[in-house]
mmCIF file of C-alpha atoms in Angstrom:
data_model
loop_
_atom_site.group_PDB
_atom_site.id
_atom_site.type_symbol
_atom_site.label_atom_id
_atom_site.label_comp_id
_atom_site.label_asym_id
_atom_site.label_seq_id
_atom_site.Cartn_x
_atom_site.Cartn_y
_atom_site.Cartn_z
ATOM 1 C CA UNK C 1 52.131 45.316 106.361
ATOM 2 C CA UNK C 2 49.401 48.014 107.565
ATOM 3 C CA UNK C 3 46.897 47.756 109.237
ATOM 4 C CA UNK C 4 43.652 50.578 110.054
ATOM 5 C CA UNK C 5 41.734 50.245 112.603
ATOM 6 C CA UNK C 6 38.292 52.485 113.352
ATOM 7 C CA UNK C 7 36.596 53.395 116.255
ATOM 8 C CA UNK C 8 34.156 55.513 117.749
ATOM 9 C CA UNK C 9 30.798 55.014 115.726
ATOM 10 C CA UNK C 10 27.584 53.982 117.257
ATOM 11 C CA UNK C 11 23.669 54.913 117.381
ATOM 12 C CA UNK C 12 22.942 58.835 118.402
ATOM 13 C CA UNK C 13 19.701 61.239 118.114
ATOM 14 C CA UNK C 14 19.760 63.979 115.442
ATOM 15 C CA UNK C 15 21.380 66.656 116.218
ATOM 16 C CA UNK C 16 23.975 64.724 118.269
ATOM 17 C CA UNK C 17 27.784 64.394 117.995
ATOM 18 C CA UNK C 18 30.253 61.350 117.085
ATOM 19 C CA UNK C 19 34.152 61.078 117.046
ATOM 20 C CA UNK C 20 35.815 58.784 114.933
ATOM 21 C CA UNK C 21 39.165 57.568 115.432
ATOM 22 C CA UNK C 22 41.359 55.732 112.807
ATOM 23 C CA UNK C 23 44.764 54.057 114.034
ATOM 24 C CA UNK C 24 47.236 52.862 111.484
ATOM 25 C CA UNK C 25 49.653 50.647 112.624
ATOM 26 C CA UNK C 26 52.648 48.241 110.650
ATOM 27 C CA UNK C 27 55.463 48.830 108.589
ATOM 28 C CA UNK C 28 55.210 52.567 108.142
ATOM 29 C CA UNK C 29 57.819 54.925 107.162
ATOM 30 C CA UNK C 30 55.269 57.674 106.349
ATOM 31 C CA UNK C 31 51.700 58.345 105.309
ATOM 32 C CA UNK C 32 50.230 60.845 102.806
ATOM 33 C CA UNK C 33 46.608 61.505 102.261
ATOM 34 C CA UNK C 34 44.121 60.220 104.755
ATOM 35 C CA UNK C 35 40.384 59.839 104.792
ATOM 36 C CA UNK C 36 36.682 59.008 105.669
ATOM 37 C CA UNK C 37 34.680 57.679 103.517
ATOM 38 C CA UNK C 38 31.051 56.053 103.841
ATOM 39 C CA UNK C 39 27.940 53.836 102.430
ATOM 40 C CA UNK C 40 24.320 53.917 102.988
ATOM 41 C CA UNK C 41 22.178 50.929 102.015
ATOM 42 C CA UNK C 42 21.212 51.747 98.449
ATOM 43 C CA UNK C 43 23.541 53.992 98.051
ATOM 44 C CA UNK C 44 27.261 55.039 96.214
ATOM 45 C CA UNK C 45 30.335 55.043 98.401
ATOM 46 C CA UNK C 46 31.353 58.406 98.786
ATOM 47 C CA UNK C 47 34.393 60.642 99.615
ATOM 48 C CA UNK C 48 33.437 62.329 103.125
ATOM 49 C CA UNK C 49 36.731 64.187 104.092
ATOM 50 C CA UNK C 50 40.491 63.949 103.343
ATOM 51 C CA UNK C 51 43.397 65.548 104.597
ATOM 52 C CA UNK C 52 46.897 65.765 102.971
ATOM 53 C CA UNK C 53 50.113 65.388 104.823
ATOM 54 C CA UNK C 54 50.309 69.076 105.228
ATOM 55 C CA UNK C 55 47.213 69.305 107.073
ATOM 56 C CA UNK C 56 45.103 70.746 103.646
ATOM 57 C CA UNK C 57 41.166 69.594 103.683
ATOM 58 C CA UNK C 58 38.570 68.556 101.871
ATOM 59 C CA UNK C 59 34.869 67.972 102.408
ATOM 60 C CA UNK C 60 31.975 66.682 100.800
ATOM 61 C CA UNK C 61 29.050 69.304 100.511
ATOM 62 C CA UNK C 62 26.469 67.808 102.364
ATOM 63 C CA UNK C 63 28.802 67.809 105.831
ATOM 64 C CA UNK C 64 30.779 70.989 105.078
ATOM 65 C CA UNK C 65 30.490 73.144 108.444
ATOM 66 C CA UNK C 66 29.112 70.018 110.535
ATOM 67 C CA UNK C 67 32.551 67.780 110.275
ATOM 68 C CA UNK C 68 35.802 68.136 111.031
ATOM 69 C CA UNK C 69 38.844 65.660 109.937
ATOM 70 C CA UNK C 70 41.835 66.242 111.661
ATOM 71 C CA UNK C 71 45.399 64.099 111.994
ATOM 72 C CA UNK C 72 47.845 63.304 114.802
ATOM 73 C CA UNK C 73 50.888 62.176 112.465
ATOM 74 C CA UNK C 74 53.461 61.274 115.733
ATOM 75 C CA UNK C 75 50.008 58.835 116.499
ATOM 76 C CA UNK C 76 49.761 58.048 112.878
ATOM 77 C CA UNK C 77 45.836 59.122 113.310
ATOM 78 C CA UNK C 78 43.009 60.365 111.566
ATOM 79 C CA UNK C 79 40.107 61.550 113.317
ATOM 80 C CA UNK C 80 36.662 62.602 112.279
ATOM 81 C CA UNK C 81 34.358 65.004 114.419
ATOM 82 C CA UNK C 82 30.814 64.549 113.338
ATOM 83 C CA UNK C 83 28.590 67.504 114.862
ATOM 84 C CA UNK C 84 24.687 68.052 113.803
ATOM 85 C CA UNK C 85 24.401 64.480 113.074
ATOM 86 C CA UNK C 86 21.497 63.693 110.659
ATOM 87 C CA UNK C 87 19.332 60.741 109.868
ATOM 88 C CA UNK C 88 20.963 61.205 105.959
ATOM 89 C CA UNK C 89 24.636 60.512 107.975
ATOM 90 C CA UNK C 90 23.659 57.017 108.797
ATOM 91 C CA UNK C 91 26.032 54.900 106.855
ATOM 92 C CA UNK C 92 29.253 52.642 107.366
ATOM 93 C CA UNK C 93 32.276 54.734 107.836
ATOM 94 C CA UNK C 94 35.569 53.353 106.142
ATOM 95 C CA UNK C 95 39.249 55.246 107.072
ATOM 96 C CA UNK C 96 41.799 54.779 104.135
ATOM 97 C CA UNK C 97 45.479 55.888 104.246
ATOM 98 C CA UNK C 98 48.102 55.887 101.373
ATOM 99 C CA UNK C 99 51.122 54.766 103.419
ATOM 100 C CA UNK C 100 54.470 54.346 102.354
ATOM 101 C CA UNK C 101 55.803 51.284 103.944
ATOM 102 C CA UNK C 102 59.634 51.033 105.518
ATOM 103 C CA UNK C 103 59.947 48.940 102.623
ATOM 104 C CA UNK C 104 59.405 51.957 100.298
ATOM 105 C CA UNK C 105 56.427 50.282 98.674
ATOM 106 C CA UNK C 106 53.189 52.099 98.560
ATOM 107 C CA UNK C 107 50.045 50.823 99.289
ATOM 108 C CA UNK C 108 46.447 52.558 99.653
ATOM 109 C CA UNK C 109 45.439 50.636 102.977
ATOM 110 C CA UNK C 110 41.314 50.332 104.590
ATOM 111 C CA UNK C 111 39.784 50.118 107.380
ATOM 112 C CA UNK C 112 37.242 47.330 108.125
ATOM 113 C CA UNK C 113 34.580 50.049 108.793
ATOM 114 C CA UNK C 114 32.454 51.426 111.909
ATOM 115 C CA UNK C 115 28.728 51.697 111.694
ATOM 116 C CA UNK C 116 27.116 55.152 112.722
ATOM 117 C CA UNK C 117 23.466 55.574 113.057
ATOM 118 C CA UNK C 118 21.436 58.357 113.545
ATOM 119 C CA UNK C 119 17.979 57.701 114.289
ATOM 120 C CA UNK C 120 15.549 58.475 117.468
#
């Protein structure tokens, strides 16, 4: 059993700065690929940044240069550093992790979700 937990969002000004935190906890014998994803109202769920085991990233276009997903794998950890924030970033903010359990099963595991809003 795994469980993800995020923290960290809440309401900040343009041009302000957010970390998220994702803890996975449970049954874990290792993780691979971790990641942020979000939603706006209206809009598709998209991929905002993953990271591989071996530390390798990815980001979507519209917050290359302004985020920054990073790991702690002793803490079992994903973290996502939002700088720049825009109004466009509002959205709820969903971790994922595909964890191999002790049980050698693997499962693709998600968070609950943290709001973040940017808005004066």
């Amino acid at each position: 059993q795994v469980q993800l937990v995020e923290s960290g969002g809440g309401l900040v000004q343009p041009g302000g700065s957010l970390r998220l935190s994702c803890a996975a906890s449970g049954t874990i014998f290792s993780i691979m690929d971790m990641g942020w994803y979000r939603q706006a109202p209206g809009k598709q769920r998209e991929l905002v940044a993953g990271i591989t085991s071996g530390g390798s990233t990815n980001y979507a276009d519209s917050v290359k240069g302004r985020f920054t997903i990073s790991r702690d794998n002793a803490k079992n950890t994903v973290y996502l550093q939002m700088n720049s924030l825009k109004p466009e970033d509002t959205a709820v903010y969903y971790c994922n992790a595909d964890v191999q359990t002790t049980g050698l099963r693997r499962i693709i595991s998600w968070g609950q979700g943290t709001q973040v809003t940017v808005s004066s």
